[in-house]
CSV table of C-alpha atoms in Angstrom, one decimal:
chain,number,residue,atom,x,y,z
W,1,MET,CA,52.8,-134.6,-66.9
W,2,SER,CA,56.1,-132.5,-67.8
W,3,ARG,CA,57.6,-131.5,-64.8
W,4,PRO,CA,59.8,-127.6,-66.2
W,5,GLU,CA,62.8,-128.5,-63.2
W,6,GLU,CA,63.9,-131.0,-65.7
W,7,ILE,CA,64.4,-129.2,-69.2
W,8,ALA,CA,66.7,-126.1,-68.2
W,9,PRO,CA,68.2,-124.2,-64.8
W,10,PRO,CA,65.7,-122.1,-63.6
W,11,GLU,CA,67.6,-119.2,-65.1
W,12,LEU,CA,67.1,-120.1,-68.5
W,13,PHE,CA,64.2,-121.9,-68.6
W,14,TYR,CA,62.6,-118.5,-67.5
W,15,ASN,CA,63.6,-116.5,-70.8
W,16,ASP,CA,62.2,-113.5,-71.9
W,17,LYS,CA,59.5,-115.9,-73.4
W,18,GLU,CA,59.0,-118.0,-70.9
W,19,SER,CA,58.6,-115.5,-68.2
W,20,LYS,CA,56.3,-113.4,-70.9
W,21,LYS,CA,54.0,-117.2,-71.7
W,22,TYR,CA,54.3,-117.5,-67.9
W,23,THR,CA,53.2,-113.8,-65.7
W,24,GLU,CA,50.6,-112.9,-68.8
W,25,ASN,CA,49.2,-116.9,-69.4
W,26,SER,CA,45.2,-116.5,-66.9
W,27,ARG,CA,45.5,-120.2,-65.2
W,28,VAL,CA,48.8,-119.2,-64.8
W,29,GLN,CA,47.8,-117.0,-62.5
W,30,TYR,CA,44.4,-118.4,-60.9
W,31,ILE,CA,46.9,-121.3,-59.5
W,32,GLN,CA,49.2,-119.0,-58.5
W,33,TYR,CA,46.5,-117.0,-56.9
W,34,VAL,CA,44.2,-119.6,-54.8
W,35,MET,CA,48.7,-121.2,-53.9
W,36,THR,CA,49.1,-117.9,-52.6
W,37,LYS,CA,45.9,-117.9,-50.6
W,38,ARG,CA,46.2,-121.3,-49.7
W,39,SER,CA,49.7,-119.8,-48.2
W,40,LEU,CA,48.8,-117.4,-46.8
W,41,GLU,CA,45.7,-118.5,-44.7
W,42,LEU,CA,49.0,-121.0,-43.3
W,43,LEU,CA,50.6,-117.9,-42.4
W,44,ASN,CA,47.9,-117.5,-39.9
W,45,LEU,CA,49.6,-113.2,-39.4
W,46,LYS,CA,47.9,-110.8,-37.0
W,47,GLU,CA,50.0,-107.9,-37.6
W,48,SER,CA,51.1,-106.4,-40.9
W,49,SER,CA,54.9,-108.1,-40.9
W,50,PHE,CA,58.0,-108.5,-43.5
W,51,ILE,CA,57.5,-110.5,-45.8
W,52,LEU,CA,60.3,-112.5,-47.8
W,53,ASP,CA,59.3,-113.8,-51.0
W,54,ILE,CA,61.9,-117.1,-52.2
W,55,GLY,CA,61.7,-117.7,-55.7
W,56,CYS,CA,59.5,-114.2,-56.6
W,57,GLY,CA,59.8,-114.7,-60.0
W,58,SER,CA,57.0,-111.9,-61.9
W,59,CYS,CA,56.3,-110.6,-58.1
W,60,LEU,CA,52.2,-112.5,-59.0
W,61,SER,CA,52.8,-113.4,-55.3
W,62,GLY,CA,54.1,-110.5,-53.9
W,63,GLU,CA,50.8,-108.6,-54.9
W,64,ILE,CA,48.7,-111.4,-53.2
W,65,ILE,CA,50.9,-111.1,-49.4
W,66,SER,CA,50.4,-106.7,-50.4
W,67,SER,CA,47.0,-106.4,-51.8
W,68,ALA,CA,44.8,-105.4,-48.7
W,69,SER,CA,41.7,-106.1,-50.9
W,70,GLU,CA,42.3,-110.1,-49.7
W,71,GLU,CA,40.5,-111.3,-46.8
W,72,VAL,CA,42.9,-112.7,-45.2
W,73,ASN,CA,44.6,-109.7,-45.2
W,74,ALA,CA,42.2,-107.7,-43.6
W,75,GLY,CA,43.7,-105.0,-42.0
W,76,MET,CA,46.9,-105.5,-42.4
W,77,ASN,CA,49.4,-103.8,-45.4
W,78,HIS,CA,52.2,-106.7,-45.5
W,79,TYR,CA,55.0,-105.6,-47.6
W,80,TRP,CA,57.2,-108.1,-48.9
W,81,THR,CA,61.4,-108.7,-50.0
W,82,GLY,CA,61.0,-111.6,-52.9
W,83,LEU,CA,64.3,-113.4,-54.9
W,84,ASP,CA,64.7,-115.3,-58.2
W,85,ILE,CA,66.9,-116.8,-60.2
W,86,SER,CA,66.0,-116.3,-63.7
W,87,PRO,CA,66.5,-112.0,-64.8
W,88,ASP,CA,63.8,-111.9,-67.4
W,89,MET,CA,61.4,-113.3,-64.3
W,90,LEU,CA,62.1,-109.9,-62.4
W,91,GLU,CA,61.9,-108.0,-65.3
W,92,GLN,CA,58.2,-108.7,-66.3
W,93,ALA,CA,57.9,-107.7,-62.7
W,94,LEU,CA,59.2,-104.0,-63.8
W,95,ILE,CA,56.9,-103.9,-66.3
W,96,ARG,CA,54.0,-104.9,-64.5
W,97,LYS,CA,55.3,-101.9,-61.5
W,98,GLU,CA,55.2,-99.6,-64.4
W,99,GLU,CA,51.4,-101.3,-65.5
W,100,GLU,CA,50.4,-100.4,-62.1
W,101,LYS,CA,52.0,-96.9,-61.2
W,102,PHE,CA,50.8,-96.0,-64.7
W,103,ASN,CA,47.0,-97.2,-63.4
W,104,ASN,CA,47.1,-96.1,-60.4
W,105,ASP,CA,48.1,-92.4,-61.6
W,106,ASP,CA,45.2,-92.9,-63.9
W,107,ASP,CA,42.6,-93.2,-60.9
W,108,SER,CA,43.3,-91.0,-59.2
W,109,ASN,CA,43.5,-88.3,-62.0
W,110,SER,CA,39.4,-89.2,-62.9
W,111,ASP,CA,38.4,-89.5,-59.7
W,112,ASP,CA,40.3,-87.6,-56.6
W,113,GLU,CA,38.1,-89.5,-54.1
W,114,SER,CA,40.1,-92.7,-54.4
W,115,ASN,CA,41.2,-93.0,-51.2
W,116,GLY,CA,45.1,-94.2,-52.7
W,117,GLU,CA,44.4,-97.0,-53.7
W,118,ILE,CA,47.3,-99.0,-50.8
W,119,GLY,CA,49.7,-102.2,-51.2
W,120,GLY,CA,50.5,-104.0,-54.7
W,121,LEU,CA,53.4,-104.1,-56.2
W,122,ARG,CA,55.0,-100.4,-54.7
W,123,ASN,CA,54.9,-103.5,-51.2
W,124,GLY,CA,57.7,-104.7,-52.4
W,125,ASP,CA,61.4,-105.7,-54.1
W,126,MET,CA,62.9,-107.8,-55.3
W,127,MET,CA,66.5,-109.4,-56.0
W,128,LEU,CA,68.4,-111.0,-58.4
W,129,HIS,CA,69.5,-114.1,-56.6
W,130,ASP,CA,70.1,-118.6,-56.5
W,131,ILE,CA,69.0,-119.2,-53.4
W,132,GLY,CA,71.6,-122.3,-52.8
W,133,GLN,CA,73.8,-119.7,-52.1
W,134,GLY,CA,71.6,-118.9,-48.8
W,135,ILE,CA,69.0,-116.3,-47.3
W,136,PRO,CA,71.2,-112.9,-47.4
W,137,PHE,CA,69.6,-111.9,-44.7
W,138,ARG,CA,70.9,-110.6,-41.1
W,139,ALA,CA,69.8,-112.7,-38.1
W,140,GLY,CA,66.3,-112.0,-37.2
W,141,SER,CA,64.6,-110.1,-40.2
W,142,PHE,CA,62.3,-111.2,-41.2
W,143,ASP,CA,58.6,-112.5,-39.7
W,144,ALA,CA,57.4,-115.0,-42.1
W,145,ALA,CA,59.1,-116.2,-45.4
W,146,ILE,CA,56.6,-117.8,-48.6
W,147,SER,CA,57.9,-120.1,-51.1
W,148,ILE,CA,55.5,-120.3,-54.3
W,149,SER,CA,56.3,-123.5,-56.7
W,150,ALA,CA,60.6,-122.8,-56.1
W,151,ILE,CA,61.8,-124.8,-53.5
W,152,GLN,CA,61.6,-127.4,-56.3
W,153,TRP,CA,64.1,-125.9,-58.2
W,154,LEU,CA,67.3,-126.7,-55.4
W,155,PHE,CA,66.5,-130.4,-57.1
W,156,ASN,CA,68.7,-129.3,-59.4
W,157,LYS,CA,72.4,-130.0,-60.8
W,158,ASP,CA,72.8,-128.1,-63.0
W,159,ASN,CA,76.2,-127.0,-62.7
W,160,ASN,CA,79.3,-129.1,-61.9
W,161,ASN,CA,80.0,-128.2,-58.1
W,162,HIS,CA,77.1,-127.9,-57.3
W,163,ASP,CA,76.1,-130.0,-54.6
W,164,PRO,CA,71.7,-129.9,-54.2
W,165,ILE,CA,72.2,-131.7,-50.8
W,166,LYS,CA,74.6,-128.9,-49.9
W,167,ARG,CA,72.4,-126.4,-51.4
W,168,ILE,CA,69.7,-127.0,-48.9
W,169,LYS,CA,71.4,-127.4,-45.9
W,170,ARG,CA,72.4,-124.0,-46.7
W,171,PHE,CA,69.1,-122.5,-48.1
W,172,PHE,CA,67.0,-123.5,-44.5
W,173,GLU,CA,69.8,-122.8,-42.8
W,174,SER,CA,70.7,-119.4,-43.6
W,175,LEU,CA,66.6,-119.4,-43.8
W,176,TYR,CA,66.1,-119.9,-40.1
W,177,SER,CA,68.1,-117.4,-39.2
W,178,ALA,CA,66.7,-114.1,-42.0
W,179,LEU,CA,63.5,-115.2,-38.9
W,180,THR,CA,62.9,-114.0,-37.0
W,181,LYS,CA,62.2,-116.2,-33.8
W,182,ASN,CA,58.7,-116.7,-34.2
W,183,GLY,CA,59.0,-116.8,-37.8
W,184,LYS,CA,57.4,-119.1,-40.5
W,185,PHE,CA,57.8,-120.4,-43.3
W,186,VAL,CA,56.0,-122.0,-45.7
W,187,ALA,CA,56.0,-123.1,-49.2
W,188,GLN,CA,54.9,-124.5,-52.0
W,189,PHE,CA,56.6,-127.0,-54.1
W,190,TYR,CA,56.8,-130.1,-57.1
W,191,PRO,CA,57.8,-132.5,-55.8
W,192,ALA,CA,59.0,-136.2,-58.1
W,193,ASN,CA,59.3,-138.6,-55.7
W,194,ASP,CA,58.5,-138.9,-52.3
W,195,ASP,CA,62.2,-138.9,-51.6
W,196,GLN,CA,62.7,-134.7,-52.1
W,197,ILE,CA,59.9,-134.5,-49.6
W,198,ASP,CA,61.6,-136.6,-47.1
W,199,THR,CA,65.0,-134.9,-47.8
W,200,PHE,CA,62.8,-131.0,-47.4
W,201,LEU,CA,61.6,-132.6,-43.6
W,202,GLN,CA,64.5,-134.3,-42.8
W,203,ILE,CA,66.6,-131.5,-42.8
W,204,ALA,CA,64.2,-129.1,-42.5
W,205,LYS,CA,63.9,-131.3,-38.4
W,206,GLN,CA,67.9,-130.9,-38.2
W,207,THR,CA,68.1,-126.9,-38.8
W,208,GLY,CA,65.9,-126.5,-35.9
W,209,PHE,CA,62.7,-126.3,-38.2
W,210,SER,CA,59.9,-128.0,-35.7
W,211,GLY,CA,56.4,-128.7,-38.3
W,212,GLY,CA,55.9,-130.7,-41.3
W,213,LEU,CA,53.8,-131.1,-44.9
W,214,VAL,CA,50.1,-129.9,-44.8
W,215,ILE,CA,48.3,-131.8,-48.6
W,216,ASP,CA,45.8,-130.0,-49.9
W,217,ASN,CA,43.5,-132.6,-52.4
W,218,PRO,CA,45.2,-135.4,-51.7
W,219,GLU,CA,43.0,-137.5,-53.4
W,220,SER,CA,43.0,-136.0,-56.6
W,221,LYS,CA,45.7,-136.2,-59.0
W,222,LYS,CA,46.0,-133.0,-61.1
W,223,ASN,CA,45.0,-130.2,-58.0
W,224,LYS,CA,47.2,-132.3,-55.6
W,225,LYS,CA,49.4,-128.8,-53.6
W,226,TYR,CA,51.7,-129.6,-51.1
W,227,TYR,CA,52.2,-127.2,-48.6
W,228,LEU,CA,56.1,-127.6,-46.5
W,229,VAL,CA,54.5,-125.6,-43.5
W,230,LEU,CA,57.4,-124.8,-41.2
W,231,SER,CA,58.2,-122.0,-37.3
W,232,CYS,CA,61.4,-121.0,-36.6
W,233,GLY,CA,59.7,-120.9,-32.2
W,234,THR,CA,58.5,-125.1,-30.8
W,235,MET,CA,55.3,-125.5,-31.1
W,236,SER,CA,52.5,-128.7,-31.1
W,237,SER,CA,50.5,-129.5,-33.2
W,238,ASN,CA,47.9,-129.8,-30.4
W,239,ASP,CA,48.5,-125.6,-29.9
W,240,ALA,CA,47.3,-125.3,-32.9
W,241,ASN,CA,44.3,-122.0,-31.6
W,242,ASP,CA,47.1,-120.1,-29.7
W,243,SER,CA,46.6,-117.3,-32.3
W,244,ASP,CA,50.6,-117.3,-33.0
W,245,ASN,CA,50.7,-119.9,-33.9
W,246,LEU,CA,51.0,-121.9,-37.6
W,247,ASN,CA,47.6,-122.7,-38.7
W,248,LEU,CA,47.7,-126.2,-38.5
W,249,SER,CA,45.9,-128.9,-39.1
W,250,GLY,CA,46.8,-132.1,-40.5
W,251,ALA,CA,50.1,-131.7,-40.8
W,252,SER,CA,53.3,-133.7,-39.4
W,253,MET,CA,56.9,-134.1,-39.8
W,254,ASP,CA,56.5,-137.9,-40.8
W,255,VAL,CA,56.1,-138.8,-44.0
W,256,SER,CA,54.3,-142.5,-42.7
W,257,ASN,CA,50.9,-141.2,-45.0
W,258,ILE,CA,51.8,-141.1,-47.5
W,259,HIS,CA,53.1,-144.6,-48.7
W,260,ASP,CA,49.0,-145.7,-47.3
W,261,LYS,CA,47.5,-146.5,-50.5
W,262,LYS,CA,50.2,-147.7,-51.9
W,263,GLU,CA,49.6,-150.5,-49.0
W,264,LEU,CA,45.9,-150.3,-49.9
W,265,LYS,CA,46.9,-151.1,-53.9
W,266,LYS,CA,49.1,-154.4,-52.0
W,267,LYS,CA,46.4,-156.0,-49.7
W,268,ARG,CA,43.3,-155.4,-52.1
W,269,GLY,CA,45.3,-157.8,-54.9
W,270,ASN,CA,45.6,-160.0,-53.0
W,271,GLY,CA,42.2,-160.1,-50.9
W,272,MET,CA,39.5,-161.4,-53.9
W,273,LEU,CA,37.9,-159.9,-56.9
W,274,GLU,CA,35.0,-156.9,-56.1
W,275,SER,CA,32.0,-156.9,-57.3
W,276,LYS,CA,30.8,-154.6,-59.5
W,277,LYS,CA,28.3,-153.2,-56.9
W,278,SER,CA,31.6,-152.5,-54.8
W,279,PHE,CA,33.6,-150.9,-57.7
W,280,ILE,CA,31.1,-148.7,-58.4
W,281,LEU,CA,30.7,-147.3,-55.1
W,282,ARG,CA,34.7,-146.7,-54.3
W,283,LYS,CA,35.1,-145.3,-57.4
W,284,LYS,CA,31.9,-142.6,-56.3
W,285,GLU,CA,33.6,-141.7,-54.0
W,286,LEU,CA,37.0,-141.4,-54.7
W,287,MET,CA,35.1,-139.2,-57.4
W,288,LYS,CA,33.2,-137.6,-54.9
W,289,LYS,CA,36.5,-137.2,-52.7
W,290,ARG,CA,38.4,-136.1,-56.2
W,291,GLY,CA,35.7,-133.0,-56.3
W,292,ARG,CA,33.6,-134.1,-58.8
W,293,GLU,CA,29.7,-133.9,-59.1
W,294,VAL,CA,29.0,-137.3,-58.8
W,295,ARG,CA,25.1,-139.1,-59.4
W,296,GLY,CA,24.4,-139.9,-55.7
W,297,GLU,CA,23.2,-143.6,-54.0
W,298,SER,CA,20.4,-145.3,-54.6
W,299,LYS,CA,18.9,-148.9,-54.6
W,300,TYR,CA,19.1,-149.0,-57.8
W,301,THR,CA,22.9,-148.3,-57.7
W,302,GLY,CA,25.1,-150.8,-58.9
W,303,ARG,CA,22.1,-152.7,-60.0
W,304,LYS,CA,22.2,-154.8,-63.4
W,305,ARG,CA,19.5,-153.2,-66.1
W,306,ARG,CA,16.7,-156.2,-66.5
W,307,ASP,CA,16.6,-157.3,-69.9
W,308,ARG,CA,14.7,-156.8,-73.3
W,309,PHE,CA,12.2,-158.3,-74.4
N,1,MET,CA,65.1,-101.4,-53.9
N,2,LYS,CA,64.0,-100.0,-50.6
N,3,LEU,CA,66.4,-98.0,-48.2
N,4,LEU,CA,64.9,-100.4,-45.8
N,5,THR,CA,65.6,-103.6,-47.1
N,6,THR,CA,69.4,-101.8,-47.2
N,7,ASN,CA,69.4,-102.4,-43.4
N,8,PHE,CA,68.6,-105.9,-43.0
N,9,ILE,CA,70.5,-107.5,-46.8
N,10,LYS,CA,74.7,-108.5,-45.7
N,11,CYS,CA,76.7,-110.3,-47.8
N,12,SER,CA,75.8,-113.3,-49.3
N,13,VAL,CA,79.1,-115.9,-49.7
N,14,LYS,CA,79.2,-118.1,-46.6
N,15,ALA,CA,82.0,-117.1,-45.5
N,16,CYS,CA,81.0,-113.3,-44.8
N,17,ASP,CA,78.8,-115.0,-41.8
N,18,SER,CA,80.7,-115.0,-39.1
N,19,ASN,CA,82.0,-111.6,-40.2
N,20,MET,CA,80.2,-108.4,-38.0
N,21,THR,CA,81.8,-106.4,-41.7
N,22,SER,CA,79.8,-108.1,-43.8
N,23,PHE,CA,76.7,-106.1,-42.4
N,24,PRO,CA,75.8,-103.4,-43.9
N,25,LEU,CA,77.2,-103.5,-47.1
N,26,ARG,CA,79.2,-100.2,-47.9
N,27,TYR,CA,76.6,-98.3,-51.0
N,28,ASP,CA,78.9,-96.1,-53.2
N,29,ASN,CA,78.0,-92.4,-53.1
N,30,GLN,CA,77.5,-92.8,-56.8
N,31,CYS,CA,74.0,-94.2,-56.0
N,32,GLU,CA,71.3,-92.7,-57.6
N,33,LEU,CA,68.1,-92.7,-56.1
N,34,GLU,CA,64.6,-92.1,-56.8
N,35,LEU,CA,62.1,-90.2,-53.8
N,36,ASN,CA,59.1,-90.3,-54.5
N,37,TYR,CA,58.0,-88.3,-51.5
N,38,GLU,CA,54.8,-88.7,-49.7
N,39,ASP,CA,52.4,-86.0,-48.4
N,40,ASP,CA,48.8,-87.6,-48.0
N,41,GLU,CA,48.2,-88.2,-44.6
N,42,SER,CA,45.4,-91.1,-45.2
N,43,ILE,CA,47.6,-93.0,-47.2
N,44,ILE,CA,50.8,-93.5,-44.5
N,45,GLU,CA,48.5,-94.8,-41.5
N,46,LYS,CA,47.9,-97.6,-43.1
N,47,SER,CA,51.7,-98.3,-42.9
N,48,TYR,CA,52.1,-97.1,-39.4
N,49,GLN,CA,51.5,-100.3,-37.6
N,50,PHE,CA,54.3,-102.1,-40.2
N,51,LEU,CA,56.5,-99.4,-39.7
N,52,VAL,CA,56.2,-99.4,-35.6
N,53,GLY,CA,56.7,-103.1,-36.4
N,54,ILE,CA,59.7,-102.7,-38.2
N,55,LEU,CA,60.7,-99.9,-35.6
N,56,ASP,CA,62.2,-102.3,-33.4
N,57,LYS,CA,64.9,-104.3,-35.8
N,58,ILE,CA,66.2,-102.0,-37.1
N,59,ASP,CA,69.8,-101.2,-36.9
N,60,TRP,CA,69.9,-98.4,-36.4
N,61,ASP,CA,73.7,-97.9,-36.4
N,62,ALA,CA,73.5,-99.6,-39.4
N,63,LEU,CA,70.6,-97.4,-41.2
N,64,LEU,CA,73.5,-93.7,-40.4
N,65,LYS,CA,76.2,-95.7,-41.9
N,66,VAL,CA,73.8,-96.3,-45.1
N,67,CYS,CA,72.0,-92.9,-45.3
N,68,ALA,CA,76.1,-91.4,-44.6
N,69,ASP,CA,77.7,-93.2,-48.1
N,70,LEU,CA,74.6,-91.8,-49.5
N,71,GLY,CA,75.5,-88.1,-48.2
N,72,ASN,CA,72.2,-88.3,-46.0
N,73,ASN,CA,74.3,-86.7,-41.8
N,74,ASP,CA,70.6,-85.3,-41.1
N,75,LEU,CA,69.4,-88.2,-39.4
N,76,PRO,CA,69.1,-88.5,-35.6
N,77,PRO,CA,71.5,-89.8,-33.4
N,78,ASN,CA,69.1,-91.9,-31.1
N,79,LYS,CA,65.7,-94.6,-32.6
N,80,PRO,CA,62.6,-92.1,-32.4
N,81,LEU,CA,60.6,-94.6,-29.5
N,82,LEU,CA,56.9,-95.1,-30.2
N,83,THR,CA,55.2,-98.9,-29.6
N,84,GLN,CA,52.6,-99.9,-31.0
N,85,ASP,CA,50.8,-98.3,-27.7
N,86,SER,CA,51.6,-95.0,-28.9
N,87,LEU,CA,49.9,-96.2,-31.9
N,88,LEU,CA,46.8,-95.4,-30.2
N,89,SER,CA,47.0,-91.5,-29.1
N,90,LEU,CA,49.8,-90.4,-31.5
N,91,ASN,CA,50.3,-86.1,-30.7
N,92,ASP,CA,51.8,-84.1,-33.9
N,93,ASN,CA,55.3,-84.9,-33.5
N,94,GLU,CA,54.4,-88.5,-34.1
N,95,ARG,CA,52.8,-88.7,-36.4
N,96,LEU,CA,55.5,-86.0,-37.9
N,97,ILE,CA,58.2,-88.7,-37.0
N,98,LEU,CA,56.8,-91.7,-38.8
N,99,LYS,CA,55.9,-89.8,-42.3
N,100,GLN,CA,59.5,-88.8,-42.0
N,101,LEU,CA,60.8,-92.2,-41.2
N,102,PHE,CA,57.9,-94.0,-44.1
N,103,ASN,CA,59.7,-91.5,-46.5
N,104,LEU,CA,62.2,-92.7,-46.0
N,105,LEU,CA,62.9,-96.2,-45.6
N,106,ILE,CA,60.1,-97.1,-48.5
N,107,ASN,CA,59.4,-94.0,-50.1
N,108,THR,CA,63.5,-94.2,-51.0
N,109,GLU,CA,64.4,-96.3,-53.6
N,110,ILE,CA,68.2,-97.1,-55.4
N,111,VAL,CA,67.7,-97.2,-58.5
N,112,ASN,CA,71.1,-97.2,-59.9
N,113,GLY,CA,75.1,-98.1,-57.8
N,114,SER,CA,76.4,-100.5,-56.7
N,115,MET,CA,77.5,-102.2,-53.1
N,116,LYS,CA,80.2,-103.8,-51.2
N,117,CYS,CA,80.9,-105.8,-49.1
N,118,ASP,CA,83.3,-104.9,-46.1
N,119,SER,CA,84.8,-107.8,-45.6
N,120,CYS,CA,86.0,-109.7,-49.1
N,121,GLU,CA,85.3,-106.8,-51.3
N,122,HIS,CA,83.0,-108.1,-53.0
N,123,VAL,CA,80.9,-105.6,-55.2
N,124,TYR,CA,77.3,-105.7,-56.0
N,125,LEU,CA,75.0,-104.0,-58.7
N,126,ILE,CA,72.1,-103.0,-58.6
N,127,LYS,CA,71.1,-102.0,-62.1
N,128,ASN,CA,66.4,-100.8,-62.6
N,129,GLY,CA,66.3,-101.0,-58.6
N,130,ILE,CA,67.3,-105.0,-58.7
N,131,PRO,CA,69.6,-106.0,-57.0
N,132,ASN,CA,72.3,-108.9,-58.7
N,133,LEU,CA,73.2,-111.4,-55.9
N,134,LEU,CA,74.6,-113.7,-57.6
N,135,LEU,CA,77.8,-114.9,-57.1
N,136,PRO,CA,81.0,-116.3,-59.3
N,137,PRO,CA,81.9,-119.9,-58.9
N,138,HIS,CA,84.9,-119.3,-57.8
N,139,LEU,CA,82.5,-117.5,-54.3
N,140,SER,CA,79.7,-119.6,-53.8
């Protein structure tokens, strides 16, 4: 899989052309939609909040945060502020905002009972900013923060005076102070390797956050998604029932479970060769976990075909 | 940029973190504003919960200062008192306050202009409603 992080710095990679391509691609839109919805689900907000969108891009995620028609937002009307480093991405957002305005005006002319659609891009604000320089908001500004496919860019060293670790520290520290005392932060990101996950978790822990990592579709190579789920207040995963808390299931601050797979492989290599049948059963199980359609098992599974005459 | 945001944004220079004068930023009185006045109660009503929540967080003195920078000196000197409970039975006066707050905080946008940090004197430009918070290398 290609990593845009390795090609160019974010503000250069997402240029005019790339931003347009990204924003108008229906597959990207769909993936962003699914991940934003999942992040909101993890945030588990109970009332209309002020949310920080880190690396908002063209605000595909912002639109979903404040969209009233989403089930996760039932009865709530969130407002958000987005930060992004790419001016071209923000320009796309401005274009989309104008389009939305135009469409809404159109609606209200043709249909007087449109009941005033709320939410969408007009609930948000955008800013051109480099998150490695810190989050420029005063203490206790936001109820929650969300970040979709952005924070892995912090590992880039695009400039001689960039020190990734320092920048990540600055990012988490300033974010911690910009959130309210029960503030929550969910970030979906694409780690290049396990070390990056470790680094994020370690620095977040040092800063004072509690929480951990949630991995969706852990068995799938393509659809595996990492969510960093953090909270400013103290909490333990035992209190998952508490309505104010993050929706944490399977999150942990240590990364040991990620390494399990490697060990499993090692064990298999040392052991005896497995039979054909158990090989087929194992592969079937794996495909099922990855969400593929798999034929059910029967007494014929893995059996040899009868010889023809 | 919404006027609401001016009540939270501060200078992004690290050295200004501990300096109280880095918030609120000083807004140029030449800033170009845009007001989309909303009169429809049914739309504003959907934001009541948010408004009351954010009102609790707003630094009223900073809001007064920013409004004065931008040429509005008509705000009441004290923060209006509203709680989530008072949303259950609103009187006409409270409805009016919420409506005015909504139009002031959310429907007033700074489209073009600049803001300056009182501590490090750095000037941030606002263009097309988007402030540029990127710092030059010597400040970051």
